[in-house]
């Protein structure tokens, strides 16, 4: 890991100017994009309302596959959320300077992806109107939630993650909010005055700020590991072959970071192009993300092969049949999409030419996103569709309502993200300056 | 299999541990049990379209197994909730909707269920049934609904209850007469309608009960017993005609 992320050629004023330019009044295409994304959100909401009034049956779930795209999307979005904190917290603790230009946008991706993910357990519920039964509130009947259930672990893990990553995101933004306040007028100045919490940039503020940021990074780091481990236990603590395995926690964490890094590339490449961030989010930053994707892809490949080894080694007929069917059965297409997109195609990043070509980076990042969605399909659908009792085997296919809600979730995520990039500083001016400073002193 | 292996559950049972024995030698696969269960328990009729989507609501199904060595021979296996002592469905529910009674029943509390469907996914026997919609009972079918059984609406999970309404009824009479429930006094609907007497219901804690004696039969086994779910439904293996 090197400190070659930010270009030392930019002066502090140029850094400020590049970032502040992104906050200029938006043009018509921007508002059209916002409107279209909002329409998508409304479409998803309409599908959900229809489902609430009709019943979960408007989706494709059945017996034996009672969990469908809602939980696939839940795990998918939680996975996307992970790389943000990896980049902003873990790489901060490791002093990896290349993460500075993308840390803010990645952390924002985390917050919005957790928000999107958090909707799906609600969408999934048969009776969402009594979801408060999951809260530990005092009742006359002395009923309490079942803390043995992995779903309760989820509630705790996801809400903790959302709170910590939102606070981390906001804290890191304070000096930048003050910079925006100082350079703006009118209503915007009033709003940013409140948001920047009276930041004046005096020595004491900086001292508290850097301590707090470090402590938040240290607090957020174990959460990167814990949240997706907990999500994996939704499956690993079940008895179903294909779910019930001890490899799931590290396997899911690696997969989450794999998909999250791919989403970082998917978001950063258009961002740097549209907002002229080329001198800040340099090619070498993207290249470093690509190198990390090779690493996570290899971990995921190792996990896939370990599952097969364990199935063979167990001599358990049900386990063997599950994994045989996974590769050659009804969902073999999804399985091979998963294997190819997640483990084979990212290996192309071994070629320097490919990992330094923007078009290739973008295409491969999309492919990994698709592959990781199908990984969740293979695990969540494929395992229960073909478990213990042959008489109960069955298949599942998503319906238009499910696709509508899925489209709505993607629109919601991009809607929030597109709003963010135009209204808050999407690159951390503070951290870019730190890197630029470090580069001068230590000679890079 | 020794009766002890079946009778020693992790839960403390108070006098009763309800159990069913299914004699596969006697099952002729007529599905009268399934029909009786529908009528007794107000089970929703999903209709052809929904059944083809895998949404049949039957609490009890008759599985057919064909043996390629004996093509003329079919083994029927009635599959219903196994009322496991170590039930995979109970641990995963975030709100305790599947509740384990002190008599060993796995009770589904409909008005507590929020519809996560985790119990169904974790059930190795796949006997839980989810209400994908509120099923309709168009007139005059509404007149045949059993008033002793709750009607379920969309979004909740349901499954075989061992006809708990009949168990409670027998308990009531026994209490009035100041005696324990007698062996054979409780007849779940499936058992009542079985023409060959393939189903036997009773109390495993009672050393003199029929189910207790049959549990000691050399043919006795539990489906997927190796998962250690400790089912209360004990099957008597079909003796194949190769002798």
XYZ file of C-alpha atoms in Angstrom:
687
model
C 0.000 0.000 0.000
C 1.460 3.310 -1.082
C 0.738 6.935 -0.599
C 0.534 7.711 -4.269
C -3.226 8.230 -4.157
C -3.623 11.965 -4.333
C -1.747 14.020 -6.793
C 0.773 16.212 -4.979
C 0.554 18.680 -7.849
C -2.712 20.162 -6.585
C -2.523 23.042 -4.156
C -4.913 23.274 -1.206
C -6.940 25.909 -3.022
C -7.187 23.736 -6.127
C -8.373 20.795 -4.038
C -11.052 22.970 -2.415
C -12.058 24.384 -5.767
C -12.363 20.964 -7.464
C -14.605 19.678 -4.701
C -16.647 22.863 -4.284
C -17.257 22.990 -8.036
C -19.316 19.832 -7.664
C -21.733 21.709 -5.402
C -22.645 24.363 -7.960
C -26.344 24.648 -8.843
C -27.434 21.574 -10.689
C -28.281 21.447 -14.360
C -31.425 20.139 -16.012
C -30.049 16.613 -16.789
C -29.298 16.234 -13.093
C -32.870 16.973 -12.052
C -34.222 14.714 -14.792
C -32.048 11.889 -13.429
C -33.304 12.608 -9.922
C -36.908 12.596 -11.126
C -36.489 9.298 -12.987
C -34.853 7.642 -9.984
C -37.610 8.923 -7.755
C -40.192 7.448 -10.119
C -38.382 4.124 -9.756
C -38.606 4.427 -5.971
C -42.341 5.129 -6.259
C -42.761 2.088 -8.486
C -41.047 -0.100 -5.883
C -43.181 1.404 -3.124
C -46.347 0.754 -5.136
C -45.336 -2.889 -5.619
C -44.742 -3.226 -1.883
C -48.116 -1.667 -1.040
C -49.811 -4.047 -3.461
C -48.043 -6.936 -1.745
C -49.091 -5.762 1.721
C -52.738 -5.625 0.673
C -52.740 -8.887 -1.310
C -50.313 -11.138 0.553
C -46.759 -12.374 0.014
C -48.188 -14.696 -2.646
C -47.805 -11.954 -5.264
C -44.116 -12.831 -5.142
C -42.799 -16.144 -6.402
C -42.032 -17.733 -3.034
C -43.558 -21.103 -2.292
C -42.932 -24.335 -0.522
C -40.047 -25.237 -0.183
C -38.512 -21.912 -1.287
C -40.100 -19.514 1.199
C -37.289 -16.972 0.926
C -36.915 -15.215 -2.402
C -35.348 -12.126 -3.947
C -36.146 -10.037 -0.881
C -33.540 -11.820 1.159
C -31.186 -12.059 -1.820
C -31.362 -8.286 -2.116
C -31.017 -7.871 1.630
C -27.760 -9.831 1.687
C -26.637 -8.165 -1.554
C -27.048 -4.636 -0.164
C -25.534 -5.459 3.201
C -22.601 -6.854 1.245
C -22.279 -3.662 -0.797
C -22.209 -1.720 2.466
C -19.099 -3.469 3.676
C -16.412 -2.044 1.489
C -17.266 1.484 2.472
C -16.240 0.837 6.038
C -13.317 -1.308 4.933
C -12.006 1.624 2.919
C -12.876 4.391 5.358
C -12.024 2.632 8.645
C -9.699 -0.345 8.175
C -7.543 1.285 5.516
C -7.471 4.439 7.642
C -6.038 2.443 10.543
C -3.527 0.873 8.137
C -2.550 4.359 6.957
C -3.196 3.411 3.341
C -3.171 6.845 1.736
C -4.715 5.695 -1.517
C -8.050 5.287 0.236
C -8.375 9.031 0.993
C -9.819 10.203 -2.330
C -12.564 7.553 -2.327
C -13.191 7.174 1.415
C -16.021 9.725 1.616
C -17.955 8.366 -1.342
C -17.383 4.790 -0.167
C -18.601 5.600 3.330
C -21.674 7.269 1.825
C -22.235 4.137 -0.233
C -22.144 2.187 3.037
C -24.742 4.340 4.754
C -27.154 4.291 1.813
C -26.617 0.578 1.108
C -27.400 -0.272 4.756
C -30.543 1.867 4.527
C -31.601 0.047 1.357
C -30.740 -3.351 2.837
C -32.632 -2.532 6.017
C -35.865 -2.183 4.057
C -35.830 -5.740 2.744
C -36.486 -7.643 5.972
C -39.621 -5.482 6.273
C -40.645 -6.085 2.669
C -40.073 -9.783 3.228
C -42.345 -10.144 6.268
C -45.714 -11.811 5.945
C -47.236 -9.395 8.471
C -45.066 -6.296 8.446
C -47.669 -4.433 10.492
C -46.715 -6.431 13.600
C -42.956 -6.150 13.132
C -42.708 -4.438 16.514
C -43.029 -7.904 18.080
C -39.301 -8.112 17.407
C -38.592 -5.199 19.739
C -37.865 -5.999 23.386
C -40.649 -3.817 24.769
C -42.344 -4.586 28.073
C -45.668 -6.355 27.673
C -48.296 -7.504 30.062
C -47.805 -11.081 28.862
C -44.086 -11.006 29.536
C -43.270 -11.876 25.940
C -39.740 -11.124 24.868
C -38.010 -11.592 21.500
C -36.098 -14.825 20.980
C -32.459 -13.845 21.232
C -31.485 -17.313 20.020
C -32.857 -16.461 16.595
C -30.297 -15.303 14.010
C -32.917 -12.797 12.855
C -32.620 -11.063 16.222
C -28.828 -11.029 15.786
C -29.502 -9.317 12.462
C -31.679 -6.613 13.973
C -28.966 -5.772 16.475
C -26.035 -6.068 14.056
C -27.579 -4.048 11.238
C -28.902 -1.260 13.446
C -25.539 -0.956 15.229
C -23.790 -0.847 11.892
C -26.128 1.829 10.557
C -25.674 4.019 13.635
C -21.893 3.696 13.800
C -21.303 4.150 10.078
C -23.650 7.169 9.925
C -21.865 8.823 12.849
C -18.476 7.984 11.367
C -19.574 9.409 8.029
C -20.887 12.621 9.587
C -17.936 13.122 11.930
C -15.461 12.754 9.093
C -17.370 15.371 7.125
C -17.288 18.137 9.778
C -14.241 20.134 8.577
C -15.476 19.887 4.989
C -18.933 21.099 5.981
C -17.264 24.104 7.567
C -15.304 24.718 4.360
C -18.542 24.718 2.380
C -20.127 27.046 4.973
C -17.273 29.512 4.615
C -17.576 29.618 0.819
C -21.352 29.907 0.506
C -24.089 32.446 1.072
C -27.768 32.670 1.868
C -29.801 29.618 2.785
C -26.971 27.212 2.057
C -24.744 29.099 4.502
C -27.435 28.799 7.189
C -27.852 25.060 6.613
C -24.129 24.371 6.628
C -23.673 26.547 9.710
C -25.960 24.202 11.584
C -24.429 21.072 10.031
C -20.838 22.070 10.796
C -21.595 22.358 14.528
C -19.635 25.559 15.021
C -16.379 24.280 13.557
C -13.785 27.061 13.452
C -10.690 25.042 12.672
C -8.883 26.002 15.833
C -6.231 23.688 17.174
C -8.463 22.197 19.876
C -11.121 21.294 17.291
C -8.592 19.503 15.133
C -7.202 17.637 18.107
C -10.641 16.372 19.120
C -11.560 15.678 15.535
C -8.575 13.500 14.715
C -8.955 11.557 17.983
C -12.676 11.006 17.396
C -12.140 9.954 13.810
C -9.506 7.452 14.898
C -11.720 6.040 17.645
C -14.668 5.736 15.279
C -12.437 3.938 12.795
C -11.395 1.544 15.537
C -15.035 1.034 16.533
C -16.187 0.519 12.959
C -13.450 -1.974 12.093
C -14.788 -4.953 14.063
C -18.252 -4.152 12.697
C -17.040 -4.808 9.141
C -16.245 -8.335 10.244
C -19.191 -8.833 12.574
C -22.115 -7.612 10.476
C -21.726 -9.939 7.549
C -20.704 -12.782 9.858
C -24.027 -12.287 11.599
C -25.855 -12.166 8.268
C -24.159 -15.428 7.311
C -25.482 -17.036 10.498
C -29.025 -16.577 9.197
C -28.014 -19.487 7.053
C -25.168 -21.208 8.874
C -27.241 -21.704 12.032
C -29.930 -23.507 10.033
C -29.897 -27.245 9.388
C -30.286 -27.013 5.613
C -27.439 -28.537 3.572
C -25.696 -25.742 1.664
C -26.344 -23.391 4.611
C -25.172 -25.344 7.600
C -21.425 -24.861 7.393
C -18.792 -23.254 9.576
C -17.054 -21.560 6.648
C -19.931 -19.129 6.161
C -18.791 -16.194 8.298
C -15.388 -15.586 6.645
C -16.812 -16.623 3.268
C -19.600 -14.031 3.515
C -17.289 -11.287 4.751
C -14.904 -11.881 1.852
C -17.818 -11.976 -0.566
C -19.254 -8.778 0.889
C -15.985 -6.926 0.449
C -15.635 -8.380 -3.050
C -19.033 -7.023 -4.082
C -18.536 -3.759 -2.203
C -15.242 -3.026 -3.922
C -16.855 -3.721 -7.270
C -19.631 -1.269 -6.393
C -16.985 1.307 -5.381
C -15.525 1.065 -8.894
C -18.999 1.211 -10.446
C -19.720 4.438 -8.566
C -16.290 6.115 -8.681
C -15.676 5.784 -12.399
C -18.703 7.871 -13.478
C -18.190 10.178 -10.477
C -14.614 11.134 -11.403
C -15.626 11.565 -15.029
C -18.683 13.751 -14.385
C -17.142 15.889 -11.640
C -13.653 16.132 -13.140
C -12.053 14.377 -10.190
C -9.366 12.785 -12.412
C -6.548 14.533 -10.567
C -7.871 13.487 -7.173
C -9.270 10.023 -7.806
C -6.293 8.999 -9.886
C -5.975 5.859 -11.955
C -3.649 4.372 -9.357
C -6.423 4.591 -6.741
C -8.740 2.606 -9.005
C -5.878 0.236 -9.739
C -5.435 -0.420 -6.024
C -9.137 -1.231 -5.705
C -8.780 -3.632 -8.636
C -5.820 -5.328 -6.972
C -7.875 -5.807 -3.806
C -10.652 -7.311 -5.917
C -8.220 -9.960 -7.177
C -7.458 -10.823 -3.551
C -11.100 -11.030 -2.405
C -11.992 -12.946 -5.580
C -9.373 -15.548 -4.732
C -10.746 -15.891 -1.176
C -14.229 -16.381 -2.587
C -12.905 -19.000 -5.051
C -11.249 -20.790 -2.156
C -14.556 -20.756 -0.239
C -16.458 -22.232 -3.200
C -13.971 -25.070 -3.534
C -13.892 -25.680 0.233
C -17.661 -26.212 0.187
C -17.242 -28.900 -2.465
C -14.376 -30.509 -0.631
C -16.394 -30.633 2.591
C -19.419 -32.098 0.827
C -17.234 -34.856 -0.601
C -15.383 -35.369 2.665
C -18.584 -35.571 4.743
C -19.923 -38.643 2.891
C -23.357 -37.281 3.772
C -25.750 -38.196 0.933
C -27.902 -35.090 1.359
C -24.872 -32.795 1.367
C -23.393 -34.560 -1.665
C -26.657 -34.363 -3.595
C -27.099 -30.661 -2.762
C -23.699 -29.779 -4.163
C -23.966 -32.105 -7.158
C -27.336 -30.535 -8.007
C -25.943 -27.048 -7.493
C -23.469 -27.557 -10.331
C -25.613 -29.571 -12.757
C -29.219 -29.131 -11.567
C -32.002 -26.682 -12.355
C -30.015 -23.691 -11.103
C -26.699 -24.683 -12.679
C -26.800 -21.617 -14.956
C -26.922 -19.338 -11.917
C -24.161 -21.357 -10.294
C -21.828 -21.024 -13.274
C -22.624 -17.309 -13.624
C -21.583 -16.992 -9.994
C -18.339 -18.931 -10.439
C -17.348 -17.189 -13.664
C -18.226 -13.637 -12.649
C -16.787 -13.767 -9.141
C -13.669 -15.848 -9.467
C -12.572 -16.167 -13.103
C -13.221 -12.741 -14.617
C -11.630 -10.703 -11.760
C -8.405 -12.584 -12.495
C -8.152 -10.423 -15.630
C -7.036 -7.677 -13.238
C -3.712 -9.492 -13.069
C -2.986 -7.802 -16.399
C -1.823 -4.251 -15.781
C -3.273 -3.159 -19.106
C -6.769 -4.226 -18.026
C -6.679 -2.824 -14.499
C -5.482 0.548 -15.774
C -8.093 0.839 -18.531
C -11.184 2.669 -17.291
C -13.609 0.837 -19.591
C -12.370 -2.574 -18.453
C -12.462 -1.570 -14.804
C -16.057 -0.453 -15.200
C -17.208 -3.542 -17.130
C -15.551 -5.992 -14.756
C -16.959 -4.157 -11.733
C -20.464 -4.583 -13.174
C -19.776 -8.256 -13.851
C -18.665 -8.843 -10.255
C -21.817 -7.100 -8.991
C -23.947 -9.422 -11.096
C -21.950 -12.443 -9.984
C -22.332 -11.583 -6.320
C -26.091 -11.179 -6.706
C -26.206 -14.661 -8.189
C -24.043 -16.002 -5.371
C -26.819 -15.057 -2.961
C -29.359 -16.607 -5.335
C -27.461 -19.890 -5.418
C -27.113 -20.014 -1.634
C -30.549 -18.776 -0.567
C -32.723 -20.357 -3.251
C -30.618 -23.305 -4.347
C -30.146 -24.814 -0.908
C -33.770 -25.021 0.253
C -35.098 -25.905 -3.195
C -33.351 -29.248 -2.978
C -32.837 -30.242 0.645
C -33.594 -33.332 2.699
C -36.861 -34.832 1.482
C -37.106 -35.428 -2.293
C -40.895 -35.263 -2.162
C -40.653 -31.647 -0.962
C -38.236 -30.447 -3.653
C -39.422 -27.508 -5.717
C -38.347 -24.558 -7.800
C -38.806 -20.813 -7.551
C -38.817 -17.917 -9.982
C -39.232 -14.230 -9.073
C -42.365 -12.411 -10.253
C -42.881 -8.950 -11.747
C -43.744 -7.576 -8.294
C -40.418 -8.781 -6.952
C -38.567 -7.254 -9.893
C -40.464 -4.004 -9.305
C -39.346 -3.901 -5.678
C -35.800 -4.781 -6.699
C -35.749 -1.997 -9.283
C -37.134 0.312 -6.606
C -34.286 -0.609 -4.263
C -31.636 0.152 -6.884
C -33.380 3.427 -7.708
C -33.523 4.332 -4.011
C -29.812 3.700 -3.571
C -28.811 5.715 -6.634
C -31.378 8.415 -5.822
C -29.780 8.978 -2.417
C -26.284 8.780 -3.854
C -26.975 11.214 -6.685
C -28.568 13.635 -4.213
C -25.488 13.304 -2.014
C -22.849 14.014 -4.656
C -24.460 17.312 -5.568
C -25.249 18.576 -2.084
C -22.410 17.409 0.144
C -18.671 17.232 -0.561
C -18.242 13.801 -2.166
C -14.480 13.838 -1.722
C -12.895 14.623 1.615
C -10.952 17.861 1.126
C -9.387 17.410 4.563
C -8.010 13.988 3.854
C -6.764 14.883 0.385
C -4.812 17.744 1.944
C -3.393 15.380 4.548
C -2.192 13.051 1.826
C -0.798 15.857 -0.264
C 1.051 17.092 2.799
C 2.358 13.647 3.628
C 3.494 13.231 0.053
C 5.618 16.389 0.229
C 7.228 15.446 3.496
C 7.996 11.837 2.854
C 8.789 12.189 -0.782
C 6.583 9.339 -2.123
C -34.365 -48.686 18.628
C -34.961 -48.680 22.353
C -37.979 -46.775 23.664
C -35.590 -44.886 25.864
C -33.907 -43.299 22.855
C -37.260 -41.874 21.804
C -38.653 -41.131 25.265
C -35.782 -39.129 26.678
C -36.327 -35.647 25.407
C -34.475 -32.478 26.361
C -37.700 -30.861 27.537
C -39.418 -31.737 30.771
C -42.722 -33.329 29.990
C -45.511 -33.238 32.500
C -47.339 -36.612 32.478
C -47.980 -36.497 28.737
C -45.789 -36.583 25.641
C -48.071 -36.923 22.636
C -46.777 -39.087 19.856
C -47.967 -40.730 16.689
C -46.908 -44.045 15.212
C -47.283 -44.537 11.451
C -47.272 -48.159 10.327
C -46.056 -48.004 6.730
C -46.999 -51.663 6.213
C -50.635 -50.697 6.673
C -50.673 -47.434 4.703
C -52.388 -47.884 1.344
C -51.905 -44.254 0.239
C -55.613 -43.440 0.010
C -55.111 -39.869 1.351
C -58.225 -40.015 3.552
C -56.045 -38.613 6.327
C -55.220 -35.553 4.201
C -58.878 -34.949 3.382
C -59.924 -35.359 7.018
C -57.224 -32.934 8.083
C -58.485 -30.295 5.631
C -62.020 -30.627 6.998
C -61.083 -30.692 10.676
C -58.551 -27.859 10.702
C -60.109 -25.280 8.361
C -57.156 -25.574 6.008
C -57.195 -23.103 3.145
C -57.986 -24.442 -0.316
C -55.430 -22.787 -2.565
C -56.788 -23.926 -5.916
C -55.117 -25.476 -8.945
C -53.116 -22.420 -9.983
C -51.567 -21.896 -6.563
C -50.962 -25.606 -5.975
C -48.979 -25.731 -9.215
C -46.863 -22.890 -7.810
C -46.065 -25.075 -4.800
C -48.519 -23.486 -2.400
C -50.645 -26.420 -1.354
C -51.735 -25.913 2.253
C -52.152 -29.541 3.382
C -50.761 -30.182 6.835
C -50.410 -33.846 6.064
C -49.191 -35.183 2.745
C -48.723 -38.723 1.547
C -45.300 -39.104 -0.029
C -44.887 -41.836 -2.610
C -41.628 -43.703 -3.018
C -41.104 -46.090 -5.905
C -38.491 -48.792 -5.822
C -36.804 -49.404 -9.153
C -36.103 -53.018 -8.130
C -39.783 -53.637 -7.412
C -41.675 -51.432 -9.866
C -45.019 -52.818 -8.756
C -44.331 -51.801 -5.185
C -44.996 -48.277 -3.914
C -44.164 -47.142 -0.411
C -46.457 -44.483 0.970
C -45.171 -42.262 3.744
C -47.633 -39.889 5.407
C -45.615 -36.790 6.334
C -46.900 -34.373 8.943
C -45.362 -32.099 11.548
C -43.010 -34.301 13.546
C -43.483 -32.319 16.769
C -39.745 -32.552 17.369
C -38.424 -32.301 20.888
C -35.419 -30.568 19.448
C -37.297 -28.577 16.828
C -35.232 -26.606 14.276
C -38.220 -24.315 13.668
C -38.466 -23.135 17.283
C -34.951 -21.808 17.723
C -34.947 -19.601 14.634
C -38.206 -17.700 15.148
C -37.421 -14.193 16.410
C -40.751 -13.868 18.248
C -41.349 -17.352 19.693
C -44.348 -18.047 17.453
C -43.547 -21.796 17.455
C -43.981 -22.703 21.086
C -43.062 -25.989 22.739
C -45.760 -27.164 25.117
C -45.060 -29.166 28.246
C -46.890 -32.061 26.589
C -44.338 -32.098 23.756
C -46.504 -30.378 21.171
C -44.952 -27.862 18.827
C -47.674 -25.212 18.867
C -47.819 -22.510 16.247
C -49.161 -19.283 17.787
C -50.865 -17.660 14.795
C -51.382 -14.223 16.255
C -47.740 -14.036 17.344
C -46.395 -14.985 13.871
C -44.933 -12.115 11.851
C -44.208 -14.228 8.776
C -40.410 -14.390 8.525
C -40.821 -17.974 7.210
C -37.505 -18.915 8.791
C -39.203 -21.852 10.549
C -40.288 -23.273 7.218
C -36.840 -22.875 5.713
C -35.240 -24.598 8.662
C -37.732 -27.476 8.836
C -35.995 -30.551 7.410
C -39.386 -32.199 6.803
C -40.818 -29.132 5.009
C -44.218 -29.617 6.665
C -44.895 -26.004 7.538
C -47.428 -24.145 5.423
C -47.510 -20.403 4.888
C -50.652 -18.400 4.113
C -49.537 -16.677 0.919
C -52.963 -15.045 0.699
C -56.102 -15.061 2.800
C -57.757 -18.114 1.262
C -61.420 -17.798 0.459
C -64.194 -20.116 1.627
C -67.050 -19.097 -0.664
C -70.569 -19.747 0.576
C -71.820 -22.351 1.475
C -68.341 -23.737 2.300
C -68.063 -21.260 5.160
C -70.790 -23.261 6.954
C -68.520 -26.305 7.237
C -65.707 -24.463 9.016
C -64.826 -26.049 12.336
C -65.675 -23.575 15.121
C -63.060 -25.153 17.410
C -60.170 -24.184 15.135
C -58.896 -20.667 14.444
C -59.208 -19.528 10.843
C -55.887 -18.146 9.604
C -55.311 -15.095 7.463
C -52.548 -14.031 5.098
C -48.992 -13.745 6.327
C -48.897 -16.391 9.050
C -47.364 -19.852 9.195
C -49.391 -22.895 10.131
C -48.909 -26.656 10.391
C -50.199 -29.854 11.932
C -51.194 -29.371 15.573
C -51.905 -33.070 16.347
C -55.524 -31.791 16.474
C -54.852 -29.904 19.675
C -58.555 -29.009 19.938
C -59.325 -32.721 20.394
C -56.497 -33.102 22.913
C -57.880 -30.178 24.923
C -61.377 -31.674 24.695
C -60.151 -35.011 26.086
C -58.288 -33.176 28.821
C -61.527 -31.421 29.775
C -63.489 -34.653 30.112
C -60.661 -36.349 32.023
C -60.501 -33.404 34.408
C -64.245 -33.535 35.009
C -63.958 -37.239 35.851
C -60.835 -36.608 37.903
C -58.608 -39.102 36.000
C -55.764 -38.943 33.477
C -56.487 -39.084 29.752
C -56.856 -42.731 28.731
C -54.895 -44.380 25.938
C -56.857 -44.227 22.711
C -59.187 -41.543 24.036
C -57.758 -38.934 21.665
C -58.253 -39.468 17.967
C -56.747 -36.854 15.644
C -58.809 -36.418 12.472
C -56.301 -38.232 10.245
C -56.276 -41.263 12.524
C -60.063 -41.311 12.791
C -60.456 -41.526 9.028
C -57.669 -44.039 8.313
C -59.362 -47.185 6.933
C -56.489 -49.533 7.759
C -55.502 -48.257 11.202
C -52.046 -47.244 10.023
C -51.959 -44.308 12.433
C -51.772 -44.731 16.207
C -51.821 -41.815 18.631
C -51.042 -41.715 22.303
C -48.901 -40.766 25.236
C -45.252 -41.848 25.107
C -44.847 -41.193 28.836
C -47.411 -43.908 29.619
C -45.565 -47.273 29.724
C -48.779 -49.120 28.862
C -49.768 -47.058 25.827
C -49.878 -48.530 22.322
C -47.485 -45.940 20.939
C -44.967 -46.756 23.664
C -45.138 -50.465 22.825
C -44.892 -49.847 19.078
C -41.936 -47.513 19.606
C -40.061 -50.590 20.828
C -40.859 -52.467 17.601
C -37.746 -53.451 15.630
C -39.270 -51.696 12.605
C -39.488 -48.368 14.437
C -37.478 -45.435 13.109
C -37.639 -41.662 12.919
C -37.323 -39.792 9.627
C -33.933 -38.038 9.415
C -33.224 -39.212 12.958
C -29.531 -38.452 12.479
C -30.334 -34.722 12.603
C -31.183 -35.215 16.291
C -34.483 -33.390 15.954
C -36.087 -36.090 18.186
C -39.404 -36.335 16.331
C -42.569 -37.477 18.095
C -43.763 -39.215 14.933
C -42.382 -42.740 14.811
C -42.564 -44.738 11.612
C -42.727 -48.521 11.386
C -40.688 -49.535 8.365
C -42.442 -51.208 5.468
C -41.212 -54.772 5.186
C -40.384 -55.240 1.536
C -41.484 -58.441 -0.161
C -38.050 -59.679 -1.175
C -38.202 -62.575 1.313
